Amino acid sequence: MLCAVANGGTEEIDGAARAAMAAFGTWRDTASTERKKLLHRVADLIEAHGEEIALLETCDTGQPIRFMSKAAARAAENFRFFADRAERASDGLALPTAGHLNYTLRQPVGPVGIITPWNTPFMLSTWKMAPALAAGCTVVHKPAEWSPVTAMRLAELVHEAGVPPGVVNVVNGIGETTGRALTEHPDIKAIGFVGDTRTGRAIMRQGAETLKRVHFELGGKNPVVVFADADLDRALDATVFMIYSLNGERCTSGSRVLLEREIYDEFVGRLAERVRRIRLGNPYDPATELGPLIHPLHLEKVLGYVSAGREEGATLVAGGVCPEDAADGNYFKATLFGDADRSMRIAREEVFGPFLTAIPFDTEEEALDIANDVDYGLAAYLWTSDVTRAHAFARRLDAGMVWVNSENVRHLPTPFGGMKASGIGRDGGDYSFDFYMETKNIDIALEHHPVPKLGNG
Ligand code: NAD
């Protein structure tokens, strides 16, 4: 056991939501320059505690320290980015017409609920919380029950920075009870949720009675499409990185690689070599590339997909087992299946582990068809040196985000989110404020125009 964590119930959620409601008026009316200053101070503290946060995160999740050591820097960047935008968050448009001036402005929606998953918990908490706070919303945060530790640390740092009490509240607990209570609370005006698609559906139902505004960042089965004309060395590096980094527990992981038939055998052969050499081990060792999966139940789920792949007739090329020498922990070897087709579960369902499925294709049309033939539509990666094909193909992909000749490289002003079963809404830049704020239109008459008269005849 790592530590004991309180399991908040309906009462704790109610207390937190009331605190968020009580703090809302003051936080909303705090000058945006002051909010900006406070959020930068949070970023400073995150940076100052970067090593501690990385160690806690590795301890809590099993994510290798080589990746978690960057988590605090990225989390601080989230706060700085939205701090700098706080002053412009309420900006709107001037929409003049004959005799009237219409102008819009944005105002924070009120207290919001933020519900996050366990894969990169600290980074995701900051990604959701920073824009809400910059917008002037107060927050009740319910972190994942498998990774509760760093959210508490974040709340402590937020308070240490001087953010007033009640503005950020954290309640740990189980999704189906604590999380549910948050989504049903009448004082909570919106839910920013990151997690599984099925949970998103449940939250939509739970929030219906109180007409919750929802923002969903859900699962993915993201294709990496590699054409024969691509820079294959770079495509190989990026394919390996996008599925085996962060333990494969990554919503934007490239979990299906679609390979043009003429390069299929060679590319899968080179992939297999690399996958077999991925260093699995103690997540605190800076040399480790793949740590233990977060929970025995998750390991069981991933192993279930190994059985599914075998039963459906795909070829297990590498991994697929737990290492024999792993004394303790949910260690699972980096896994590659080949000769898959689109109908198989390993080609359609999100495994959320270090598990890649390779699928051959013959034509561009077939590649597009396979890429789009899943329920999800979060991210897609395209490798080709044909610029016309790159543009045309990217437009037709069912994905909220497409990277061409690149792994996932984030630029915070760009919209982040998915289509189909991968989500509703976008985060990043100004898109986040659209969710956390109401847009209001104000119409001012500029002259004494004739007002229609009734009962005056
Ligand atoms: P999950 O949906 O099981 O849990 C996420 C959160 O929801 C947890 O805090 C959980 O306690 C809570 N929850 C569960 N049931 C609930 C309910 N009925 N009401 C309210 N809250 C409830 O997801 P997970 O297994 O923790 O995370 C993995 C999933 O997250 C994957 O599908 C992954 O793709 C997705 N994810 C998406 C993104 C993205 O940006 N699109 C990013 C990271 C992870």
XYZ file of C-alpha atoms and ligand atoms in Angstrom:
501
model
C 0.000 0.000 0.000
C 1.292 3.480 -0.833
C -0.978 5.540 1.385
C -4.526 5.834 2.687
C -6.833 8.361 1.093
C -10.211 9.569 2.337
C -13.215 8.395 0.371
C -15.454 11.434 0.154
C -19.177 10.921 -0.061
C -22.206 13.002 -0.972
C -21.727 15.138 2.133
C -18.136 16.039 1.274
C -19.122 16.865 -2.302
C -21.924 19.043 -0.985
C -19.518 20.845 1.352
C -17.020 21.388 -1.453
C -19.677 22.602 -3.905
C -21.038 25.050 -1.322
C -17.530 26.324 -0.621
C -16.973 26.773 -4.366
C -20.285 28.632 -4.640
C -19.482 30.870 -1.666
C -16.070 31.746 -3.142
C -17.354 32.287 -6.669
C -18.513 35.921 -6.392
C -15.203 37.118 -4.994
C -13.072 35.124 -7.428
C -15.183 36.218 -10.406
C -14.822 39.856 -9.343
C -11.098 39.634 -8.572
C -9.250 41.763 -11.126
C -7.955 39.587 -13.934
C -4.487 41.090 -13.393
C -4.599 39.709 -9.843
C -5.803 36.285 -11.040
C -2.952 36.317 -13.543
C -0.449 37.057 -10.770
C -1.784 34.296 -8.522
C -1.779 31.705 -11.313
C 1.824 32.565 -12.192
C 2.659 32.070 -8.532
C 1.090 28.591 -8.695
C 3.316 27.876 -11.712
C 6.378 29.072 -9.776
C 5.557 26.711 -6.914
C 4.959 23.775 -9.256
C 8.371 24.395 -10.814
C 10.000 24.710 -7.411
C 8.512 21.333 -6.413
C 9.096 19.686 -9.780
C 11.237 16.820 -8.534
C 8.897 15.997 -5.663
C 5.876 16.020 -8.012
C 7.671 13.746 -10.485
C 8.524 11.242 -7.738
C 5.006 11.276 -6.317
C 3.521 10.784 -9.766
C 5.829 7.863 -10.547
C 5.057 6.314 -7.179
C 1.308 6.714 -7.656
C 1.030 5.599 -11.294
C 4.089 3.521 -12.259
C 4.882 5.976 -15.070
C 8.644 6.079 -15.767
C 10.466 8.963 -14.108
C 12.029 9.947 -17.466
C 8.571 11.118 -18.573
C 7.254 12.276 -15.198
C 10.252 14.536 -14.675
C 8.763 16.659 -17.461
C 5.235 16.516 -16.032
C 5.745 19.354 -13.580
C 7.282 21.600 -16.250
C 4.306 20.978 -18.528
C 1.874 21.529 -15.627
C 3.527 24.855 -14.805
C 3.323 25.788 -18.473
C -0.435 25.112 -18.383
C -0.814 27.588 -15.516
C 1.409 30.213 -17.142
C -0.310 29.928 -20.490
C -3.790 30.512 -19.069
C -2.552 33.083 -16.530
C -1.361 35.207 -19.445
C -4.744 34.845 -21.113
C -6.803 35.737 -18.012
C -6.888 39.423 -18.892
C -8.456 38.725 -22.279
C -10.810 35.961 -21.195
C -13.861 38.209 -21.008
C -13.174 39.927 -24.353
C -15.954 39.827 -26.915
C -17.000 41.289 -30.228
C -18.513 44.596 -31.269
C -21.419 43.906 -33.642
C -22.919 47.275 -34.578
C -26.058 47.619 -36.679
C -28.166 50.613 -37.759
C -29.259 52.421 -34.599
C -27.930 49.799 -32.196
C -24.619 48.745 -30.826
C -24.380 45.078 -29.973
C -21.377 43.869 -28.101
C -20.544 40.553 -26.518
C -18.599 39.700 -23.419
C -17.825 36.493 -21.596
C -18.492 35.774 -17.948
C -17.501 32.706 -15.906
C -20.254 30.053 -15.711
C -19.894 29.529 -11.939
C -18.431 26.695 -9.893
C -17.330 23.812 -12.132
C -16.597 20.149 -11.494
C -13.400 18.653 -12.870
C -13.129 14.866 -13.064
C -9.841 13.358 -14.219
C -8.360 9.905 -15.022
C -5.245 8.152 -13.731
C -2.856 8.097 -16.666
C -1.021 11.432 -16.209
C -3.008 12.802 -13.281
C -1.024 15.870 -12.263
C -0.640 17.230 -15.782
C -4.322 16.627 -16.541
C -5.501 18.283 -13.317
C -3.602 21.436 -14.261
C -4.751 21.263 -17.889
C -8.382 21.395 -16.765
C -8.026 23.604 -13.701
C -5.849 26.431 -15.065
C -8.311 27.703 -17.711
C -11.257 27.400 -15.299
C -9.449 29.544 -12.722
C -8.227 32.030 -15.337
C -11.833 32.399 -16.530
C -12.997 33.229 -12.996
C -14.675 29.899 -12.172
C -14.213 28.119 -8.883
C -13.480 24.403 -8.922
C -14.384 21.121 -7.260
C -11.925 18.500 -8.437
C -12.506 14.737 -8.208
C -9.295 12.922 -9.195
C -9.203 9.253 -10.193
C -9.346 6.754 -7.340
C -6.257 4.929 -8.672
C -4.096 8.088 -8.608
C -5.288 10.452 -5.867
C -1.984 11.734 -4.543
C -0.765 14.601 -6.714
C -4.150 16.329 -6.940
C -3.947 16.924 -3.186
C -0.430 18.293 -3.597
C -1.660 20.614 -6.348
C -4.418 21.954 -4.086
C -1.838 22.623 -1.371
C 0.380 24.547 -3.789
C -2.602 26.525 -5.117
C -3.424 27.633 -1.563
C 0.212 28.337 -0.764
C 0.289 30.645 -3.787
C -2.460 32.723 -2.199
C -5.522 31.614 -4.151
C -8.354 32.237 -1.645
C -9.988 29.354 0.248
C -12.966 27.814 -1.528
C -11.684 28.610 -5.026
C -10.115 25.149 -5.443
C -11.561 22.153 -3.600
C -10.500 18.531 -3.974
C -12.644 15.572 -2.989
C -11.190 12.098 -3.435
C -13.453 9.134 -3.880
C -14.987 6.541 -6.147
C -16.348 7.541 -9.544
C -19.761 5.926 -9.262
C -20.496 7.603 -5.911
C -18.312 10.663 -5.285
C -17.990 11.506 -8.981
C -21.673 10.963 -9.495
C -22.603 13.276 -6.614
C -20.460 15.999 -8.188
C -22.168 15.659 -11.570
C -25.592 15.850 -9.912
C -24.943 18.803 -7.613
C -27.130 21.809 -8.467
C -24.448 24.384 -7.567
C -22.030 22.908 -10.094
C -22.731 24.512 -13.461
C -20.440 22.519 -15.729
C -18.359 19.343 -15.747
C -14.963 19.178 -17.423
C -14.336 15.445 -17.749
C -11.362 13.434 -19.003
C -11.768 9.678 -19.054
C -13.439 6.686 -20.618
C -16.204 7.051 -23.211
C -18.631 4.931 -21.166
C -18.104 7.193 -18.163
C -18.783 10.197 -20.385
C -22.142 8.709 -21.317
C -22.964 8.103 -17.636
C -22.017 11.682 -16.725
C -24.252 13.040 -19.463
C -27.184 11.061 -18.027
C -26.364 12.024 -14.447
C -26.070 15.697 -15.330
C -29.270 15.845 -17.371
C -31.540 16.752 -14.454
C -29.495 19.851 -13.594
C -28.766 20.644 -17.273
C -25.014 20.400 -16.820
C -22.814 21.839 -19.479
C -20.291 19.114 -20.328
C -16.866 19.009 -21.895
C -15.577 15.514 -22.638
C -12.064 14.342 -23.494
C -12.572 10.615 -23.968
C -10.863 7.559 -25.400
C -9.153 6.946 -28.705
C -7.995 4.270 -31.144
C -5.716 6.544 -33.045
C -4.287 5.489 -36.409
C -0.722 6.041 -37.574
C -0.896 5.830 -41.376
C 2.463 5.216 -43.053
C 2.777 5.446 -46.814
C 5.731 3.926 -48.659
C 6.955 7.374 -49.715
C 7.414 8.515 -46.088
C 10.681 9.061 -44.255
C 10.494 5.579 -42.752
C 13.214 6.064 -40.127
C 11.386 9.003 -38.618
C 8.031 7.258 -38.961
C 9.468 4.289 -37.069
C 10.778 6.445 -34.211
C 7.477 8.273 -33.901
C 5.361 5.117 -34.094
C 7.360 3.496 -31.296
C 7.266 6.663 -29.181
C 3.549 7.267 -29.587
C 2.500 3.859 -28.251
C 5.218 2.801 -25.813
C 5.875 6.102 -24.012
C 3.827 6.832 -20.866
C 3.193 3.080 -20.539
C 0.880 3.329 -23.551
C -1.604 4.841 -21.106
C -2.170 7.850 -23.254
C -5.353 9.047 -24.950
C -3.481 10.219 -28.063
C -1.368 7.072 -28.382
C -1.003 5.768 -31.936
C -2.364 2.324 -31.148
C -3.000 1.162 -34.745
C -0.285 1.393 -37.365
C -1.639 1.193 -40.910
C 1.168 0.277 -43.299
C 1.218 0.372 -47.089
C 1.593 -3.250 -48.239
C 4.953 -2.792 -49.997
C 6.651 -1.639 -46.773
C 4.613 -3.780 -44.399
C 7.026 -6.691 -43.821
C 10.117 -4.566 -43.487
C 8.461 -1.983 -41.224
C 6.946 -4.615 -38.929
C 10.355 -6.355 -38.765
C 12.067 -3.119 -37.731
C 9.259 -2.350 -35.276
C 9.644 -5.776 -33.676
C 13.371 -5.241 -33.141
C 12.761 -1.933 -31.411
C 9.817 -3.182 -29.353
C 11.836 -6.131 -28.010
C 14.548 -3.727 -26.884
C 12.260 -1.368 -24.944
C 13.593 -1.205 -21.397
C 10.924 -2.428 -19.005
C 11.667 -1.997 -15.332
C 11.732 0.022 -12.168
C 9.974 3.295 -12.987
C 12.357 5.280 -10.738
C 15.325 4.254 -12.904
C 15.960 7.067 -15.411
C 16.936 4.442 -18.009
C 13.529 2.737 -17.820
C 11.313 3.309 -20.824
C 8.295 1.270 -19.727
C 7.128 0.977 -16.128
C 4.529 -1.261 -14.494
C 0.891 -0.725 -15.450
C -1.076 1.182 -12.881
C -3.269 -1.532 -11.368
C -3.710 -5.338 -11.447
C -7.170 -4.820 -12.943
C -5.675 -2.797 -15.765
C -3.032 -5.478 -16.384
C -5.828 -8.043 -16.537
C -7.641 -5.917 -19.120
C -4.523 -5.577 -21.276
C -3.784 -9.330 -21.044
C -7.379 -9.944 -22.120
C -6.569 -8.165 -25.393
C -3.577 -10.483 -25.936
C -5.984 -13.429 -25.758
C -8.454 -11.622 -28.018
C -5.733 -10.934 -30.596
C -4.649 -14.584 -30.655
C -8.219 -15.894 -30.835
C -9.103 -13.570 -33.702
C -6.112 -14.762 -35.744
C -3.669 -11.855 -35.537
C 0.049 -12.674 -35.210
C 1.763 -11.921 -31.904
C 5.078 -10.452 -33.069
C 6.539 -9.265 -29.763
C 5.703 -9.216 -26.055
C 2.206 -10.220 -25.004
C 3.368 -11.539 -21.626
C 4.534 -10.411 -18.216
C 8.316 -10.784 -17.794
C 9.339 -13.946 -15.891
C 11.733 -12.098 -13.613
C 9.249 -9.441 -12.478
C 8.951 -10.197 -8.779
C 6.193 -7.804 -8.020
C 4.158 -5.182 -9.823
C 2.075 -5.101 -12.963
C 4.930 -5.410 -15.429
C 3.909 -6.220 -18.991
C 6.197 -6.431 -22.012
C 5.829 -3.986 -24.873
C 3.534 -5.792 -27.287
C 3.114 -5.836 -31.047
C 0.475 -7.700 -33.033
C 0.673 -7.980 -36.822
C -1.529 -9.211 -39.679
C -4.569 -7.715 -38.046
C -7.653 -6.583 -39.870
C -10.080 -3.870 -39.006
C -12.774 -6.204 -37.706
C -10.679 -7.438 -34.788
C -11.166 -6.110 -31.275
C -7.453 -5.260 -31.070
C -7.981 -3.018 -34.101
C -11.138 -1.338 -32.809
C -11.081 -1.080 -29.006
C -8.907 1.092 -26.795
C -6.402 -1.114 -24.907
C -4.710 1.826 -23.149
C -1.447 -0.045 -22.687
C 1.892 -0.621 -24.508
C 0.088 -2.559 -27.210
C 0.322 -1.844 -30.939
C -1.706 -3.413 -33.738
C -0.284 -3.399 -37.287
C -2.652 -3.524 -40.268
C -1.635 -3.596 -43.959
C -3.403 -1.567 -46.671
C -3.173 -1.428 -50.477
C -4.609 1.916 -51.537
C -5.034 5.410 -50.134
C -8.796 4.958 -50.162
C -8.519 1.737 -48.187
C -6.191 3.382 -45.659
C -8.697 6.175 -45.105
C -11.527 3.719 -44.822
C -9.734 1.657 -42.171
C -8.534 4.754 -40.306
C -12.093 6.085 -40.019
C -13.794 2.748 -39.394
C -13.776 2.923 -35.579
C -16.060 4.564 -33.042
C -13.338 6.964 -31.938
C -11.950 10.126 -33.550
C -9.365 11.732 -31.287
C -5.970 11.928 -32.999
C -4.373 10.646 -36.208
C -0.791 10.562 -37.465
C 0.045 10.610 -41.127
C 3.414 9.855 -42.715
C 3.971 10.717 -46.378
C 6.241 12.935 -48.454
C 3.444 13.745 -50.917
C 2.208 17.164 -49.830
C -1.020 17.030 -51.840
C -1.908 13.677 -50.378
C -1.070 14.925 -46.883
C -3.541 17.815 -47.096
C -6.320 15.852 -48.774
C -5.977 12.853 -46.477
C -5.809 14.954 -43.310
C -9.058 16.712 -44.217
C -10.886 13.425 -44.645
C -9.668 11.791 -41.445
C -12.240 11.514 -38.638
C -10.014 13.014 -35.966
C -10.009 16.167 -33.898
C -6.237 16.436 -34.292
C -3.980 15.302 -37.123
C -0.199 15.334 -37.046
C 1.576 15.038 -40.399
C 5.129 13.668 -40.335
C 5.257 14.165 -36.580
C 4.548 12.578 -33.268
C 2.175 14.422 -30.895
C 3.773 17.832 -30.411
C 1.495 20.143 -28.448
C 1.156 23.865 -28.963
C -1.155 25.166 -26.225
C -3.112 27.712 -28.303
C -4.307 24.954 -30.661
C -7.597 23.123 -30.105
C -7.293 19.786 -28.298
C -10.163 17.293 -28.398
C -11.896 14.610 -30.361
C -14.882 13.840 -32.536
C -17.258 10.852 -32.515
C -16.887 8.772 -29.307
C -13.677 10.641 -28.405
C -15.307 13.694 -26.978
C -17.306 16.868 -27.039
C -15.671 20.277 -27.114
C -12.129 21.523 -27.371
C -9.539 22.655 -24.875
C -6.545 24.876 -25.494
C -6.167 28.579 -26.184
C -9.400 30.484 -26.324
C -11.393 27.271 -26.871
C -11.184 26.490 -23.154
C -12.822 29.810 -22.270
C -15.767 29.016 -24.543
C -16.549 26.167 -22.181
C -15.878 27.788 -18.816
C -17.642 31.046 -19.730
C -21.053 32.244 -20.854
C -21.149 34.551 -23.850
C -23.497 37.467 -23.239
C -24.802 39.897 -25.857
C -25.634 43.467 -24.840
C -27.656 45.665 -27.221
C -27.634 49.451 -26.726
C -30.015 51.660 -28.700
C -28.031 54.555 -30.190
C -31.041 56.708 -31.097
C -34.716 57.048 -30.287
C -35.956 54.488 -32.789
C -39.744 53.957 -32.950
C -40.704 51.386 -30.303
C -43.862 49.457 -31.395
C -46.841 50.686 -29.357
C -49.613 48.330 -28.194
C -52.772 49.388 -26.307
C -52.262 52.919 -27.484
C -54.960 53.160 -30.208
P -12.660 6.471 -16.152
O -13.701 7.043 -17.048
O -12.859 5.116 -15.591
O -12.396 7.416 -14.898
C -12.145 8.806 -15.076
C -12.699 9.554 -13.884
O -14.122 9.449 -13.890
C -12.224 9.016 -12.542
O -11.962 10.091 -11.679
C -13.418 8.223 -12.057
O -13.492 8.127 -10.664
C -14.567 9.063 -12.602
N -15.847 8.367 -12.745
C -16.067 7.062 -13.025
N -17.401 6.822 -13.078
C -18.029 7.997 -12.845
C -19.394 8.400 -12.776
N -20.392 7.542 -12.977
N -19.676 9.695 -12.524
C -18.687 10.605 -12.350
N -17.373 10.272 -12.375
C -17.051 8.991 -12.640
O -11.303 6.568 -16.983
P -9.876 6.020 -16.542
O -9.891 4.539 -16.692
O -9.509 6.648 -15.244
O -8.948 6.690 -17.646
C -8.685 6.131 -18.889
C -9.516 6.773 -19.983
O -9.275 8.176 -20.028
C -9.137 6.265 -21.354
O -10.291 5.982 -22.084
C -8.380 7.430 -21.973
O -8.380 7.461 -23.371
C -9.106 8.587 -21.386
N -8.292 9.793 -21.487
C -8.667 10.743 -22.416
C -7.897 11.889 -22.591
C -8.277 12.911 -23.624
O -7.779 14.015 -23.542
N -9.117 12.600 -24.589
C -6.761 12.093 -21.796
C -6.415 11.108 -20.865
C -7.201 9.971 -20.723
